[in-house]
C-alpha atoms as one frame of an Amber mdcrd trajectory, in Angstrom:
protein
  -2.469  -8.806  44.112  -0.923  -5.364  44.579   2.385  -6.640  43.192   0.625
  -8.049  40.143  -1.236  -4.788  39.601   2.000  -2.801  39.750   3.641  -5.264
  37.382   0.990  -4.889  34.686  -0.432  -1.395  35.329   2.086   0.453  37.479
   4.221   1.803  34.643   3.314   4.220  31.875   5.354   2.273  29.323   3.469
  -0.972  30.012   0.039   0.564  29.476  -1.771   0.840  26.172  -1.612   4.556
  25.420  -4.927   4.456  23.581  -6.574   4.111  26.990  -5.396   7.645  27.733
  -6.673   8.820  24.347 -10.108   7.493  25.309  -9.946   9.513  28.547  -8.932
  12.670  26.674 -11.832  12.181  24.248 -14.246  12.335  27.176 -15.276  16.033
  27.374 -15.787  15.654  31.131 -12.096  14.842  31.672  -9.834  15.772  28.733
  -6.143  16.181  29.619  -6.838  17.266  33.203  -7.840  13.767  34.285  -4.772
  12.264  32.606  -2.491  14.711  34.425  -4.187  13.845  37.725  -3.581  10.168
  37.067   0.105  10.737  36.375   0.456  12.842  39.516  -1.097  10.066  41.608
   1.368   7.559  40.186   4.233   9.922  41.053   2.984  10.621  44.605   1.549
  14.018  43.743   4.795  15.550  42.525   4.601  17.514  39.267   7.963  16.354
  38.005   9.477  15.757  34.599   7.872  12.307  34.261   4.374  13.754  34.497
   5.135  16.395  31.886   6.824  13.878  29.584   3.966  11.369  29.847   1.380
  14.076  29.243   3.298  15.261  26.193   3.428  11.672  24.885  -0.347  11.336
  25.110  -0.896  14.730  23.495   1.547  13.961  20.672  -0.237  10.668  20.030
  -3.528  12.533  19.701  -1.934  15.015  17.279  -0.494  12.140  15.218  -3.919
  10.521  15.020  -5.394  13.846  13.976  -2.884  14.196  11.126  -3.621  10.684
   9.858  -7.380  11.217   9.891  -6.990  14.660   8.338  -5.011  13.218   5.417
  -7.583  10.462   4.947 -10.335  13.071   4.905  -8.521  15.139   2.279  -8.020
  12.067   0.082 -11.684  11.101   0.328 -12.841  14.665  -0.333 -14.054  15.316
   3.212 -12.655  18.683   4.326 -12.515  20.142   7.787 -15.339  22.458   8.714
 -13.771  25.810   9.510 -15.561  28.220  11.839 -17.133  31.426  10.717 -14.258
  33.264  12.377 -12.101  32.744   9.317 -12.217  35.665   6.952 -14.441  35.063
   3.966 -12.562  37.556   1.869 -11.954  36.302  -1.639 -14.672  33.627  -1.553
 -17.357  35.651  -3.306 -18.585  35.211  -6.825 -15.305  36.590  -8.140 -13.687
  33.234  -7.337 -15.565  31.665 -10.207 -13.335  30.708 -13.053 -10.182  30.470
 -10.912  -7.775  27.684 -11.658  -7.023  24.943  -9.158  -3.644  26.479  -8.336
  -5.185  29.890  -7.655  -7.804  28.317  -5.381  -5.135  26.554  -3.349  -3.073
  29.711  -3.053  -6.138  31.633  -1.906  -6.947  28.952   0.695  -3.387  29.114
   2.037  -3.628  32.873   2.251  -6.842  32.594   4.244  -5.246  30.108   6.636
  -2.236  32.387   7.050  -4.489  35.322   7.920  -6.426  33.182  10.359  -3.234
  32.102  12.135  -2.044  35.719  12.359  -5.380  36.700  13.862  -4.961  34.050
  16.539  -7.761  31.844  15.272  -7.326  28.169  16.147  -7.883  26.060  13.053
  -7.371  22.664  14.630  -9.909  20.310  16.167  -7.534  19.186  18.905  -6.629
  22.706  20.026 -10.240  23.868  19.934 -11.425  20.805  21.834  -8.782  21.047
  24.556  -9.310  24.801  24.854 -13.089  24.588  25.312 -14.538  24.303  28.841
 -15.000  20.878  30.397 -18.529  19.476  30.334 -20.435  18.847  33.550 -20.460
  15.312  34.933 -24.145  14.415  35.103 -25.697  11.009  35.616 -27.557  11.171
  32.303 -24.480  12.206  30.300 -24.185  10.147  27.097 -20.664  10.277  25.691
 -21.480   8.816  22.276 -24.495  11.076  21.862 -22.349  14.091  22.791 -19.922
  13.312  19.974 -22.800  12.634  17.608 -24.260  16.077  18.299 -21.077  18.161
  18.611 -18.770  16.252  16.295 -20.185  17.260  12.924 -20.262  21.020  13.464
 -17.439  21.645  15.976 -14.829  18.858  15.757 -15.441  16.849  12.552 -12.048
  15.136  12.340 -11.757  14.560  16.073 -15.245  13.046  16.026 -14.051  10.390
  13.584 -11.166   9.566  15.923 -13.596   9.278  18.840 -15.847   7.032  16.781
 -13.016   4.542  16.247 -11.260   4.781  19.628 -14.386   4.624  21.776 -15.628
   1.616  19.795 -12.719  -0.566  20.979 -14.228  -3.205  23.313 -12.745  -3.694
  26.767 -12.955  -6.978  28.662 -14.485  -6.825  32.167 -13.230 -10.086  33.628
 -12.350 -10.906  37.198  -9.117  -9.407  38.534  -7.727 -12.884  39.242  -8.284
 -14.003  35.660  -6.630 -10.914  34.183  -3.284 -11.880  35.750  -3.421 -15.565
  34.855  -3.164 -17.552  31.625  -3.945 -20.956  33.174  -7.172 -21.280  31.224
  -9.769 -20.359  33.856 -13.381 -20.314  32.758 -14.652 -16.741  32.617 -17.967
 -16.149  34.330 -20.472 -15.127  31.622 -21.852 -12.491  33.960 -18.404 -10.882
  34.244 -17.746 -10.566  30.538 -19.910  -9.648  27.570 -17.250 -10.512  24.999
 -17.008 -13.703  23.023 -13.883 -15.867  23.447 -12.863 -15.021  19.905 -12.983
 -11.277  20.622 -11.006 -11.681  23.873  -8.388 -13.699  21.997  -8.179 -11.007
  19.313  -7.692  -8.279  21.936  -4.950 -10.216  23.724  -3.117 -11.007  20.473
  -3.363  -7.408  19.288  -1.996  -6.141  22.598   0.939  -8.556  22.363   1.681
  -7.415  18.803   1.599  -3.740  19.781   3.938  -4.274  22.737   6.341  -6.658
  21.020   9.651  -5.603  19.575  10.437  -5.601  15.871  10.619  -9.146  14.524
  12.397  -9.828  11.247  10.497 -12.533   9.411  13.113 -12.891   6.659  16.160
 -14.007   8.637  19.461 -14.137   6.760  21.469 -17.189   7.934  25.067 -16.770
   9.003  28.024 -18.696   7.559  28.108 -21.033  10.569  24.409 -21.807  10.210
  24.802 -22.536   6.494  27.771 -24.863   7.132  25.817 -26.684   9.828  22.878
 -27.176   7.460  25.156 -28.444   4.674  26.823 -30.919   7.037  23.438 -32.205
   8.163  22.366 -32.623   4.531  25.535 -34.609   3.729  24.976 -36.933   6.676
  21.370 -37.491   5.661  22.502 -38.211   2.092  25.051 -40.787   3.287  22.486
 -42.519   5.450  19.951 -42.646   2.632  22.550 -43.968   0.141  23.693 -46.683
   2.574  20.147 -47.799   3.182  19.477 -47.933  -0.569  22.599 -50.061  -1.272
  21.736 -52.503   1.514  18.201 -52.985   0.273  19.367 -53.563  -3.325  21.860
 -56.257  -2.274  19.334 -58.062  -0.153  16.902 -58.065  -3.068  19.399 -59.562
  -5.606  20.696 -62.539  -3.562  18.144 -65.168  -2.469  18.364 -66.744   0.988
  20.783 -69.711   1.520  18.001 -72.161   2.298  16.248 -71.503  -1.007  19.569
 -71.706  -2.901  20.466 -75.113  -1.414  17.018 -76.528  -2.175  17.228 -75.438
  -5.788  20.664 -77.073  -6.201  19.555 -80.443  -4.744  16.458 -80.510  -6.928
  18.549 -79.923 -10.044  20.988 -82.747  -9.125  18.123 -85.198  -8.608  16.687
 -84.342 -11.963
């Protein structure tokens, strides 16, 4: 069983990286728990693999943040910026400004905020804040519901989607076998259709690029043409044979017709 576990879960490349994103989105763990996990896999040595894997997870979170930020800008949902940002230029004098002037003024405010050392990014603010205490009554979804709107609006939308991904809790023997075992209903709360969808999605994410529109080579085209010619010859021969057999009557019938005509 240990060999099977190492085969499926012992390598960073074989794992679904969104599992690490779910750990980072837990305010009780964040990146610290992910780093601890990588150090355990590498026998406690803080080597280049640990740093590279941690950077991969962090870059994935930043990429998700950019995608959700662009979607929010397209839908008109802007990021809630803290009161630390200077409000200079946002008074009543901004009335009547053109759209270009408003954008230039917003960029100027962001530039001043960056110079002042103000973090204007949900990911940086979230990772920089202290880790929450690990209590028995801690509700992760309720924490994001309360803190997401005011503190990390874009990151809260990412947590809403990532933490909603269902995970199958089947027996360890069944997870390493595809022989069609019956899953104990008490070990899994997912329907067979949902489990099938999760397995297929995981295979699609891990698979290499597949070109659906394959361009045949010259040898393949010649082989297909030769097969078509052989099929055409066979079909023509069968058609000629059937036509000849239909035109000439059997010998027995021909002899009977001749004798009857002579008698008449």
